[in-house]
Amino acid sequence: MSYTQTEIIDNFGVITFNREDKRNALSAALIHDLIESFDFMERNKVRVVILRASSRVKCWSAGHDVSELPTNSTADPLRYSDPLELGIRAIRKYPAPVIAMIHGTVWGGACDMAVNCDMIIGDPTCTFAITPAKLGVPYNPSGILHFLNRVPLNIAKEMFFTALPIDAVRAESVGIVNHIVPEAELEAYTYNLARHICQQSSESIAVMKEQARIIADSFPINPETWEYIQELRRKVYQGEQYNEGVRAFLQKRVPNFV
Ligand code: YXS
């Protein structure tokens, strides 16, 4: 079974999450299939990729698969080679626009994945929550930078510190989403946007996307500061609150961070 479905329509592609029983939680297996789907699209020179969930779901994606987060170990829960990070980098490096088409709720690492798509088109049901504070996860510097490149600092802090969902109206007003369209028009609007982009120069768009990625990532940090950040994060992910946060989620209870 594949955890993503792929389709090519005209000359744009559609990748649909296919793990509804676990609310499209981003497991290593799903990310593997997602990356395979992007490779398939690139081999077929697809000029726009739409990333979506089925229109029948209430949740676009529930984020990182919590059952796969390391606990009671020295492992960084968001290490460079973590499947979520591999999936996000596949989107950022795909040589054409990736548009997130969002019906339903978006959580945690899936919110990071969505804001790393080149555009987000949502409907009034879409909400966005970045949730490390709920689990005790010390989010990683690249993930925090992804949000700082998307919304003002105070909005990013509100999202990280409260872990509360931002609804469609607010998501549009703070710039998380490009457009909110009526639920019944979401697919047609997004697919027509993709068709329009496919008529533009794919070479020009590819080189502008790659430049934007490189420039947005250009964030001077000296090696000592990097080591300081890693020390700070290590103390948290090896600490009790993170392990309690993951345990509580898996035991379906409220964590006790006091
Ligand atoms: O009990 P079963 O086996 O049926 O499985 C349940 C849930 O355990 C499972 N599930 C997940 N499994 C692993 N990782 C997840 N993130 C996850 N989310 C859900 O899916 C089955 C159905 O879930 P259920 O009964 O709760 O569905 P629902 O329709 O009542 O509620 C849907 C949600 C999305 C509102 C609810 O499942 C939920 O709140 N999920 C957790 C959302 C979340 O906090 N995600 C953050 C994951 S951690 C992450 O992404 C980063 C590491 S960080 O924390 O740094 O942001």
Tab-separated table of N, CA, C and O in Angstrom, residues 121-241:
chain	number	residue	atom	x	y	z
A	121	ILE	N	-3.225	27.326	-0.833
A	121	ILE	CA	-4.596	27.720	-1.156
A	121	ILE	C	-5.489	26.910	-0.212
A	121	ILE	O	-5.385	25.682	-0.162
A	122	GLY	N	-6.289	27.604	0.580
A	122	GLY	CA	-7.111	26.905	1.551
A	122	GLY	C	-8.582	27.217	1.373
A	122	GLY	O	-8.954	28.077	0.572
A	123	ASP	N	-9.401	26.505	2.162
A	123	ASP	CA	-10.834	26.831	2.202
A	123	ASP	C	-11.159	27.188	3.655
A	123	ASP	O	-10.279	27.072	4.538
A	124	PRO	N	-12.389	27.592	3.940
A	124	PRO	CA	-12.694	28.066	5.307
A	124	PRO	C	-12.508	27.032	6.408
A	124	PRO	O	-12.491	27.381	7.590
A	125	THR	N	-12.307	25.754	6.034
A	125	THR	CA	-12.117	24.733	7.088
A	125	THR	C	-10.650	24.646	7.523
A	125	THR	O	-10.333	23.959	8.481
A	126	CYS	N	-9.749	25.333	6.792
A	126	CYS	CA	-8.324	25.100	7.099
A	126	CYS	C	-7.906	25.830	8.369
A	126	CYS	O	-8.327	26.966	8.635
A	127	THR	N	-7.118	25.133	9.197
A	127	THR	CA	-6.496	25.749	10.384
A	127	THR	C	-5.045	25.279	10.438
A	127	THR	O	-4.708	24.235	9.868
A	128	PHE	N	-4.209	26.051	11.148
A	128	PHE	CA	-2.774	25.771	11.182
A	128	PHE	C	-2.265	25.876	12.619
A	128	PHE	O	-2.469	26.908	13.273
A	129	ALA	N	-1.639	24.802	13.110
A	129	ALA	CA	-1.094	24.800	14.475
A	129	ALA	C	0.311	24.202	14.445
A	129	ALA	O	0.513	23.119	13.889
A	130	ILE	N	1.278	24.919	15.046
A	130	ILE	CA	2.623	24.349	15.211
A	130	ILE	C	2.741	23.989	16.687
A	130	ILE	O	2.563	24.846	17.549
A	131	THR	N	2.987	22.732	16.998
A	131	THR	CA	2.666	22.184	18.320
A	131	THR	C	3.831	21.651	19.167
A	131	THR	O	3.600	20.865	20.084
A	132	PRO	N	5.089	22.015	18.923
A	132	PRO	CA	6.147	21.456	19.777
A	132	PRO	C	5.924	21.717	21.264
A	132	PRO	O	6.201	20.860	22.102
A	133	ALA	N	5.344	22.863	21.592
A	133	ALA	CA	5.158	23.190	23.025
A	133	ALA	C	4.186	22.218	23.687
A	133	ALA	O	4.239	21.977	24.887
A	134	LYS	N	3.301	21.637	22.894
A	134	LYS	CA	2.311	20.663	23.412
A	134	LYS	C	2.981	19.362	23.827
A	134	LYS	O	2.510	18.630	24.685
A	135	LEU	N	4.110	19.067	23.165
A	135	LEU	CA	4.791	17.778	23.396
A	135	LEU	C	6.125	17.942	24.110
A	135	LEU	O	6.776	16.952	24.425
A	136	GLY	N	6.579	19.187	24.267
A	136	GLY	CA	7.888	19.371	24.881
A	136	GLY	C	9.033	19.248	23.889
A	136	GLY	O	10.187	19.059	24.250
A	137	VAL	N	8.697	19.340	22.593
A	137	VAL	CA	9.728	19.216	21.558
A	137	VAL	C	10.490	20.530	21.412
A	137	VAL	O	9.879	21.580	21.283
A	138	PRO	N	11.855	20.480	21.458
A	138	PRO	CA	12.610	21.706	21.164
A	138	PRO	C	12.744	21.854	19.654
A	138	PRO	O	13.627	21.268	19.026
A	139	TYR	N	11.825	22.608	19.058
A	139	TYR	CA	11.843	22.687	17.589
A	139	TYR	C	13.234	23.074	17.111
A	139	TYR	O	14.029	23.648	17.854
A	140	ASN	N	13.512	22.779	15.810
A	140	ASN	CA	14.891	22.992	15.318
A	140	ASN	C	15.048	24.361	14.640
A	140	ASN	O	14.057	24.971	14.218
A	141	PRO	N	16.277	24.856	14.542
A	141	PRO	CA	16.499	26.218	14.010
A	141	PRO	C	15.950	26.393	12.591
A	141	PRO	O	15.322	27.408	12.288
A	142	SER	N	16.123	25.367	11.721
A	142	SER	CA	15.626	25.537	10.337
A	142	SER	C	14.103	25.630	10.349
A	142	SER	O	13.511	26.410	9.594
A	143	GLY	N	13.478	24.874	11.239
A	143	GLY	CA	12.005	24.929	11.322
A	143	GLY	C	11.526	26.280	11.807
A	143	GLY	O	10.570	26.855	11.274
A	144	ILE	N	12.204	26.823	12.798
A	144	ILE	CA	11.824	28.156	13.300
A	144	ILE	C	12.036	29.199	12.203
A	144	ILE	O	11.171	30.062	11.971
A	145	LEU	N	13.140	29.069	11.454
A	145	LEU	CA	13.400	30.022	10.363
A	145	LEU	C	12.312	29.947	9.289
A	145	LEU	O	11.888	30.963	8.738
A	146	HIS	N	11.799	28.725	9.030
A	146	HIS	CA	10.717	28.586	8.039
A	146	HIS	C	9.541	29.478	8.426
A	146	HIS	O	8.925	30.132	7.578
A	147	PHE	N	9.208	29.533	9.724
A	147	PHE	CA	8.071	30.346	10.161
A	147	PHE	C	8.433	31.828	10.174
A	147	PHE	O	7.622	32.682	9.807
A	148	LEU	N	9.668	32.149	10.561
A	148	LEU	CA	10.087	33.561	10.562
A	148	LEU	C	10.110	34.128	9.146
A	148	LEU	O	9.911	35.320	8.941
A	149	ASN	N	10.297	33.246	8.166
A	149	ASN	CA	10.250	33.697	6.762
A	149	ASN	C	8.821	33.832	6.241
A	149	ASN	O	8.594	34.241	5.107
A	150	ARG	N	7.853	33.435	7.089
A	150	ARG	CA	6.461	33.417	6.599
A	150	ARG	C	5.580	34.452	7.280
A	150	ARG	O	4.700	35.029	6.689
A	151	VAL	N	5.802	34.584	8.613
A	151	VAL	CA	4.933	35.491	9.386
A	151	VAL	C	5.806	36.396	10.263
A	151	VAL	O	6.972	36.069	10.520
A	152	PRO	N	5.245	37.516	10.736
A	152	PRO	CA	6.010	38.391	11.646
A	152	PRO	C	6.426	37.638	12.911
A	152	PRO	O	5.769	36.671	13.320
A	153	LEU	N	7.488	38.107	13.563
A	153	LEU	CA	8.056	37.437	14.744
A	153	LEU	C	7.003	37.213	15.821
A	153	LEU	O	6.911	36.144	16.412
A	154	ASN	N	6.177	38.229	16.073
A	154	ASN	CA	5.193	38.091	17.165
A	154	ASN	C	4.151	37.025	16.848
A	154	ASN	O	3.674	36.309	17.724
A	155	ILE	N	3.809	36.879	15.561
A	155	ILE	CA	2.830	35.846	15.165
A	155	ILE	C	3.483	34.473	15.287
A	155	ILE	O	2.897	33.515	15.804
A	156	ALA	N	4.743	34.371	14.840
A	156	ALA	CA	5.460	33.096	14.960
A	156	ALA	C	5.557	32.688	16.434
A	156	ALA	O	5.308	31.536	16.803
A	157	LYS	N	5.871	33.665	17.303
A	157	LYS	CA	5.972	33.346	18.732
A	157	LYS	C	4.620	32.917	19.287
A	157	LYS	O	4.517	31.961	20.057
A	158	GLU	N	3.563	33.608	18.885
A	158	GLU	CA	2.227	33.214	19.369
A	158	GLU	C	1.926	31.778	18.951
A	158	GLU	O	1.444	30.963	19.753
A	159	MET	N	2.239	31.441	17.705
A	159	MET	CA	1.951	30.072	17.219
A	159	MET	C	2.764	29.046	17.992
A	159	MET	O	2.239	28.037	18.466
A	160	PHE	N	4.094	29.309	18.172
A	160	PHE	CA	4.949	28.342	18.866
A	160	PHE	C	4.629	28.253	20.363
A	160	PHE	O	4.634	27.174	20.950
A	161	PHE	N	4.325	29.401	20.982
A	161	PHE	CA	4.168	29.404	22.447
A	161	PHE	C	2.786	28.911	22.884
A	161	PHE	O	2.625	28.422	23.990
A	162	THR	N	1.771	29.087	22.013
A	162	THR	CA	0.424	28.643	22.417
A	162	THR	C	0.080	27.265	21.855
A	162	THR	O	-0.779	26.581	22.406
A	163	ALA	N	0.699	26.890	20.743
A	163	ALA	CA	0.377	25.617	20.046
A	163	ALA	C	-1.095	25.575	19.624
A	163	ALA	O	-1.630	24.501	19.322
A	164	LEU	N	-1.743	26.740	19.608
A	164	LEU	CA	-3.167	26.780	19.246
A	164	LEU	C	-3.328	26.914	17.730
A	164	LEU	O	-2.515	27.568	17.079
A	165	PRO	N	-4.402	26.335	17.173
A	165	PRO	CA	-4.662	26.492	15.736
A	165	PRO	C	-5.006	27.927	15.376
A	165	PRO	O	-5.663	28.639	16.149
A	166	ILE	N	-4.545	28.355	14.213
A	166	ILE	CA	-4.935	29.646	13.628
A	166	ILE	C	-5.973	29.324	12.550
A	166	ILE	O	-5.751	28.442	11.714
A	167	ASP	N	-7.108	30.013	12.581
A	167	ASP	CA	-8.177	29.655	11.624
A	167	ASP	C	-7.930	30.304	10.258
A	167	ASP	O	-7.000	31.098	10.080
A	168	ALA	N	-8.791	29.964	9.303
A	168	ALA	CA	-8.574	30.376	7.904
A	168	ALA	C	-8.522	31.894	7.746
A	168	ALA	O	-7.646	32.428	7.058
A	169	VAL	N	-9.443	32.580	8.415
A	169	VAL	CA	-9.497	34.046	8.278
A	169	VAL	C	-8.185	34.663	8.761
A	169	VAL	O	-7.557	35.476	8.074
A	170	ARG	N	-7.730	34.242	9.939
A	170	ARG	CA	-6.466	34.785	10.500
A	170	ARG	C	-5.286	34.319	9.663
A	170	ARG	O	-4.345	35.095	9.423
A	171	ALA	N	-5.315	33.071	9.192
A	171	ALA	CA	-4.195	32.562	8.395
A	171	ALA	C	-4.017	33.384	7.131
A	171	ALA	O	-2.892	33.636	6.682
A	172	GLU	N	-5.129	33.822	6.560
A	172	GLU	CA	-5.022	34.673	5.361
A	172	GLU	C	-4.525	36.069	5.749
A	172	GLU	O	-3.652	36.636	5.082
A	173	SER	N	-5.000	36.588	6.881
A	173	SER	CA	-4.627	37.971	7.241
A	173	SER	C	-3.161	38.074	7.649
A	173	SER	O	-2.512	39.090	7.412
A	174	VAL	N	-2.594	36.999	8.227
A	174	VAL	CA	-1.173	37.086	8.628
A	174	VAL	C	-0.237	36.579	7.520
A	174	VAL	O	0.983	36.633	7.666
A	175	GLY	N	-0.814	36.065	6.449
A	175	GLY	CA	0.017	35.684	5.300
A	175	GLY	C	0.447	34.230	5.242
A	175	GLY	O	1.290	33.841	4.427
A	176	ILE	N	-0.157	33.388	6.110
A	176	ILE	CA	0.201	31.958	6.011
A	176	ILE	C	-0.340	31.384	4.700
A	176	ILE	O	0.333	30.610	4.021
A	177	VAL	N	-1.579	31.765	4.355
A	177	VAL	CA	-2.156	31.255	3.109
A	177	VAL	C	-2.199	32.367	2.065
A	177	VAL	O	-2.337	33.548	2.409
A	178	ASN	N	-2.106	31.968	0.791
A	178	ASN	CA	-2.185	32.953	-0.296
A	178	ASN	C	-3.638	33.357	-0.561
A	178	ASN	O	-3.952	34.534	-0.742
A	179	HIS	N	-4.506	32.351	-0.596
A	179	HIS	CA	-5.928	32.634	-0.859
A	179	HIS	C	-6.808	31.660	-0.069
A	179	HIS	O	-6.458	30.469	0.044
A	180	ILE	N	-7.930	32.167	0.427
A	180	ILE	CA	-8.972	31.297	0.980
A	180	ILE	C	-10.135	31.358	-0.002
A	180	ILE	O	-10.597	32.459	-0.354
A	181	VAL	N	-10.554	30.190	-0.490
A	181	VAL	CA	-11.666	30.168	-1.443
A	181	VAL	C	-12.751	29.244	-0.892
A	181	VAL	O	-12.465	28.384	-0.053
A	182	PRO	N	-14.016	29.409	-1.344
A	182	PRO	CA	-15.090	28.527	-0.824
A	182	PRO	C	-14.744	27.055	-1.029
A	182	PRO	O	-14.118	26.681	-2.023
A	183	GLU	N	-15.159	26.245	-0.065
A	183	GLU	CA	-14.852	24.802	-0.078
A	183	GLU	C	-15.142	24.178	-1.445
A	183	GLU	O	-14.335	23.451	-2.003
A	184	ALA	N	-16.300	24.524	-2.016
A	184	ALA	CA	-16.726	23.882	-3.276
A	184	ALA	C	-15.864	24.310	-4.458
A	184	ALA	O	-15.841	23.650	-5.493
A	185	GLU	N	-15.114	25.400	-4.278
A	185	GLU	CA	-14.307	25.918	-5.403
A	185	GLU	C	-12.807	25.628	-5.226
A	185	GLU	O	-12.002	25.933	-6.099
A	186	LEU	N	-12.432	25.034	-4.086
A	186	LEU	CA	-11.006	24.900	-3.760
A	186	LEU	C	-10.246	24.133	-4.842
A	186	LEU	O	-9.204	24.593	-5.326
A	187	GLU	N	-10.774	22.988	-5.238
A	187	GLU	CA	-10.039	22.166	-6.214
A	187	GLU	C	-9.933	22.890	-7.553
A	187	GLU	O	-8.828	23.013	-8.122
A	188	ALA	N	-11.045	23.415	-8.044
A	188	ALA	CA	-11.033	24.080	-9.359
A	188	ALA	C	-10.106	25.292	-9.342
A	188	ALA	O	-9.297	25.488	-10.258
A	189	TYR	N	-10.176	26.089	-8.256
A	189	TYR	CA	-9.312	27.282	-8.161
A	189	TYR	C	-7.839	26.874	-8.193
A	189	TYR	O	-7.025	27.426	-8.949
A	190	THR	N	-7.495	25.874	-7.371
A	190	THR	CA	-6.093	25.471	-7.257
A	190	THR	C	-5.593	24.842	-8.553
A	190	THR	O	-4.491	25.133	-9.032
A	191	TYR	N	-6.429	24.000	-9.147
A	191	TYR	CA	-6.027	23.343	-10.401
A	191	TYR	C	-5.878	24.368	-11.532
A	191	TYR	O	-4.953	24.277	-12.346
A	192	ASN	N	-6.752	25.369	-11.569
A	192	ASN	CA	-6.624	26.412	-12.610
A	192	ASN	C	-5.388	27.276	-12.389
A	192	ASN	O	-4.723	27.677	-13.350
A	193	LEU	N	-5.058	27.517	-11.114
A	193	LEU	CA	-3.818	28.265	-10.827
A	193	LEU	C	-2.621	27.475	-11.342
A	193	LEU	O	-1.704	28.020	-11.965
A	194	ALA	N	-2.651	26.166	-11.114
A	194	ALA	CA	-1.553	25.315	-11.598
A	194	ALA	C	-1.479	25.353	-13.128
A	194	ALA	O	-0.389	25.488	-13.706
A	195	ARG	N	-2.616	25.268	-13.793
A	195	ARG	CA	-2.633	25.324	-15.269
A	195	ARG	C	-2.037	26.651	-15.757
A	195	ARG	O	-1.251	26.679	-16.701
A	196	HIS	N	-2.377	27.749	-15.056
A	196	HIS	CA	-1.844	29.060	-15.472
A	196	HIS	C	-0.314	29.078	-15.329
A	196	HIS	O	0.397	29.516	-16.240
A	197	ILE	N	0.180	28.585	-14.191
A	197	ILE	CA	1.636	28.596	-13.971
A	197	ILE	C	2.343	27.716	-15.007
A	197	ILE	O	3.422	28.051	-15.510
A	198	CYS	N	1.690	26.619	-15.390
A	198	CYS	CA	2.290	25.708	-16.394
A	198	CYS	C	2.479	26.390	-17.742
A	198	CYS	O	3.276	25.936	-18.567
A	199	GLN	N	1.759	27.491	-17.979
A	199	GLN	CA	1.912	28.194	-19.270
A	199	GLN	C	3.054	29.210	-19.223
A	199	GLN	O	3.418	29.789	-20.252
A	200	GLN	N	3.651	29.398	-18.030
A	200	GLN	CA	4.771	30.354	-17.912
A	200	GLN	C	6.088	29.612	-18.165
A	200	GLN	O	6.116	28.395	-18.307
A	201	SER	N	7.200	30.346	-18.177
A	201	SER	CA	8.490	29.716	-18.433
A	201	SER	C	8.926	28.860	-17.241
A	201	SER	O	9.196	29.386	-16.149
A	202	SER	N	9.030	27.561	-17.456
A	202	SER	CA	9.420	26.659	-16.354
A	202	SER	C	10.868	26.898	-15.942
A	202	SER	O	11.208	26.777	-14.749
A	203	GLU	N	11.725	27.287	-16.881
A	203	GLU	CA	13.144	27.524	-16.544
A	203	GLU	C	13.283	28.778	-15.680
A	203	GLU	O	14.006	28.790	-14.680
A	204	SER	N	12.558	29.818	-16.054
A	204	SER	CA	12.599	31.062	-15.268
A	204	SER	C	12.071	30.804	-13.858
A	204	SER	O	12.688	31.200	-12.857
A	205	ILE	N	10.965	30.088	-13.765
A	205	ILE	CA	10.360	29.819	-12.448
A	205	ILE	C	11.283	28.952	-11.596
A	205	ILE	O	11.498	29.220	-10.408
A	206	ALA	N	11.897	27.941	-12.210
A	206	ALA	CA	12.777	27.055	-11.452
A	206	ALA	C	13.955	27.825	-10.855
A	206	ALA	O	14.305	27.648	-9.681
A	207	VAL	N	14.540	28.720	-11.633
A	207	VAL	CA	15.732	29.436	-11.139
A	207	VAL	C	15.319	30.495	-10.106
A	207	VAL	O	16.047	30.756	-9.146
A	208	MET	N	14.104	31.058	-10.232
A	208	MET	CA	13.649	32.022	-9.219
A	208	MET	C	13.307	31.300	-7.925
A	208	MET	O	13.624	31.763	-6.825
A	209	LYS	N	12.718	30.092	-8.018
A	209	LYS	CA	12.401	29.316	-6.798
A	209	LYS	C	13.696	28.964	-6.070
A	209	LYS	O	13.801	29.123	-4.843
A	210	GLU	N	14.705	28.517	-6.799
A	210	GLU	CA	15.968	28.090	-6.152
A	210	GLU	C	16.679	29.299	-5.529
A	210	GLU	O	17.197	29.223	-4.413
A	211	GLN	N	16.668	30.435	-6.230
A	211	GLN	CA	17.275	31.640	-5.637
A	211	GLN	C	16.544	32.043	-4.363
A	211	GLN	O	17.167	32.351	-3.339
A	212	ALA	N	15.212	31.993	-4.389
A	212	ALA	CA	14.430	32.377	-3.207
A	212	ALA	C	14.756	31.464	-2.038
A	212	ALA	O	14.893	31.907	-0.893
A	213	ARG	N	14.939	30.158	-2.320
A	213	ARG	CA	15.287	29.209	-1.257
A	213	ARG	C	16.642	29.562	-0.648
A	213	ARG	O	16.793	29.661	0.578
A	214	ILE	N	17.623	29.809	-1.525
A	214	ILE	CA	18.996	30.084	-1.055
A	214	ILE	C	19.025	31.391	-0.247
A	214	ILE	O	19.575	31.456	0.849
A	215	ILE	N	18.348	32.414	-0.783
A	215	ILE	CA	18.356	33.721	-0.097
A	215	ILE	C	17.599	33.641	1.235
A	215	ILE	O	18.056	34.131	2.265
A	216	ALA	N	16.443	32.949	1.240
A	216	ALA	CA	15.647	32.838	2.479
A	216	ALA	C	16.411	32.069	3.548
A	216	ALA	O	16.245	32.303	4.749
A	217	ASP	N	17.294	31.130	3.121
A	217	ASP	CA	18.069	30.332	4.083
A	217	ASP	C	19.333	31.054	4.535
A	217	ASP	O	20.025	30.583	5.434
A	218	SER	N	19.644	32.186	3.872
A	218	SER	CA	20.922	32.849	4.197
A	218	SER	C	20.771	33.561	5.533
A	218	SER	O	20.218	34.653	5.623
A	219	PHE	N	21.205	32.871	6.570
A	219	PHE	CA	21.004	33.386	7.923
A	219	PHE	C	22.323	33.204	8.673
A	219	PHE	O	22.667	32.094	9.033
A	220	PRO	N	23.118	34.279	8.843
A	220	PRO	CA	24.475	34.117	9.400
A	220	PRO	C	24.437	33.645	10.849
A	220	PRO	O	23.845	34.297	11.704
A	221	ILE	N	24.988	32.454	11.118
A	221	ILE	CA	25.166	31.973	12.502
A	221	ILE	C	26.590	31.467	12.604
A	221	ILE	O	27.016	30.619	11.824
A	222	ASN	N	27.366	31.985	13.580
A	222	ASN	CA	28.765	31.503	13.677
A	222	ASN	C	28.776	30.158	14.392
A	222	ASN	O	27.842	29.793	15.108
A	223	PRO	N	29.821	29.377	14.201
A	223	PRO	CA	29.891	27.996	14.731
A	223	PRO	C	29.633	27.926	16.232
A	223	PRO	O	28.886	27.080	16.722
A	224	GLU	N	30.139	28.915	16.991
A	224	GLU	CA	29.927	28.877	18.453
A	224	GLU	C	28.433	29.033	18.774
A	224	GLU	O	27.884	28.332	19.628
A	225	THR	N	27.764	29.921	18.041
A	225	THR	CA	26.325	30.111	18.293
A	225	THR	C	25.573	28.833	17.945
A	225	THR	O	24.653	28.408	18.640
A	226	TRP	N	26.002	28.176	16.856
A	226	TRP	CA	25.357	26.919	16.448
A	226	TRP	C	25.507	25.868	17.557
A	226	TRP	O	24.552	25.190	17.945
A	227	GLU	N	26.747	25.810	18.126
A	227	GLU	CA	26.981	24.832	19.201
A	227	GLU	C	26.125	25.160	20.433
A	227	GLU	O	25.570	24.278	21.079
A	228	TYR	N	25.962	26.467	20.699
A	228	TYR	CA	25.136	26.902	21.844
A	228	TYR	C	23.692	26.442	21.644
A	228	TYR	O	23.066	25.858	22.531
A	229	ILE	N	23.168	26.647	20.425
A	229	ILE	CA	21.783	26.244	20.120
A	229	ILE	C	21.621	24.734	20.312
A	229	ILE	O	20.671	24.253	20.938
A	230	GLN	N	22.584	23.982	19.790
A	230	GLN	CA	22.459	22.523	19.893
A	230	GLN	C	22.502	22.067	21.360
A	230	GLN	O	21.780	21.147	21.748
A	231	GLU	N	23.328	22.746	22.156
A	231	GLU	CA	23.407	22.417	23.595
A	231	GLU	C	22.049	22.690	24.257
A	231	GLU	O	21.524	21.854	25.006
A	232	LEU	N	21.467	23.844	23.950
A	232	LEU	CA	20.155	24.202	24.519
A	232	LEU	C	19.118	23.130	24.163
A	232	LEU	O	18.373	22.640	25.013
A	233	ARG	N	19.089	22.739	22.874
A	233	ARG	CA	18.069	21.783	22.414
A	233	ARG	C	18.294	20.417	23.025
A	233	ARG	O	17.353	19.735	23.441
A	234	ARG	N	19.576	20.022	23.144
A	234	ARG	CA	19.892	18.679	23.673
A	234	ARG	C	19.384	18.541	25.104
A	234	ARG	O	18.783	17.530	25.483
A	235	LYS	N	19.550	19.606	25.897
A	235	LYS	CA	19.073	19.557	27.286
A	235	LYS	C	17.565	19.316	27.327
A	235	LYS	O	17.050	18.622	28.210
A	236	VAL	N	16.831	19.847	26.331
A	236	VAL	CA	15.361	19.702	26.340
A	236	VAL	C	14.962	18.317	25.852
A	236	VAL	O	14.196	17.615	26.506
A	237	TYR	N	15.531	17.884	24.698
A	237	TYR	CA	15.032	16.588	24.190
A	237	TYR	C	15.570	15.395	25.001
A	237	TYR	O	15.048	14.295	24.904
A	238	GLN	N	16.583	15.651	25.867
A	238	GLN	CA	17.019	14.581	26.775
A	238	GLN	C	16.381	14.764	28.151
A	238	GLN	O	16.626	13.992	29.068
A	239	GLY	N	15.520	15.801	28.278
A	239	GLY	CA	14.918	16.107	29.580
A	239	GLY	C	13.586	15.411	29.795
A	239	GLY	O	13.071	14.714	28.918
A	240	GLU	N	12.998	15.659	30.971
A	240	GLU	CA	11.791	14.941	31.363
A	240	GLU	C	10.548	15.462	30.621
A	240	GLU	O	9.684	14.688	30.220
A	241	GLN	N	10.472	16.782	30.385
A	241	GLN	CA	9.229	17.314	29.798
A	241	GLN	C	8.980	16.705	28.409
A	241	GLN	O	7.868	16.277	28.109
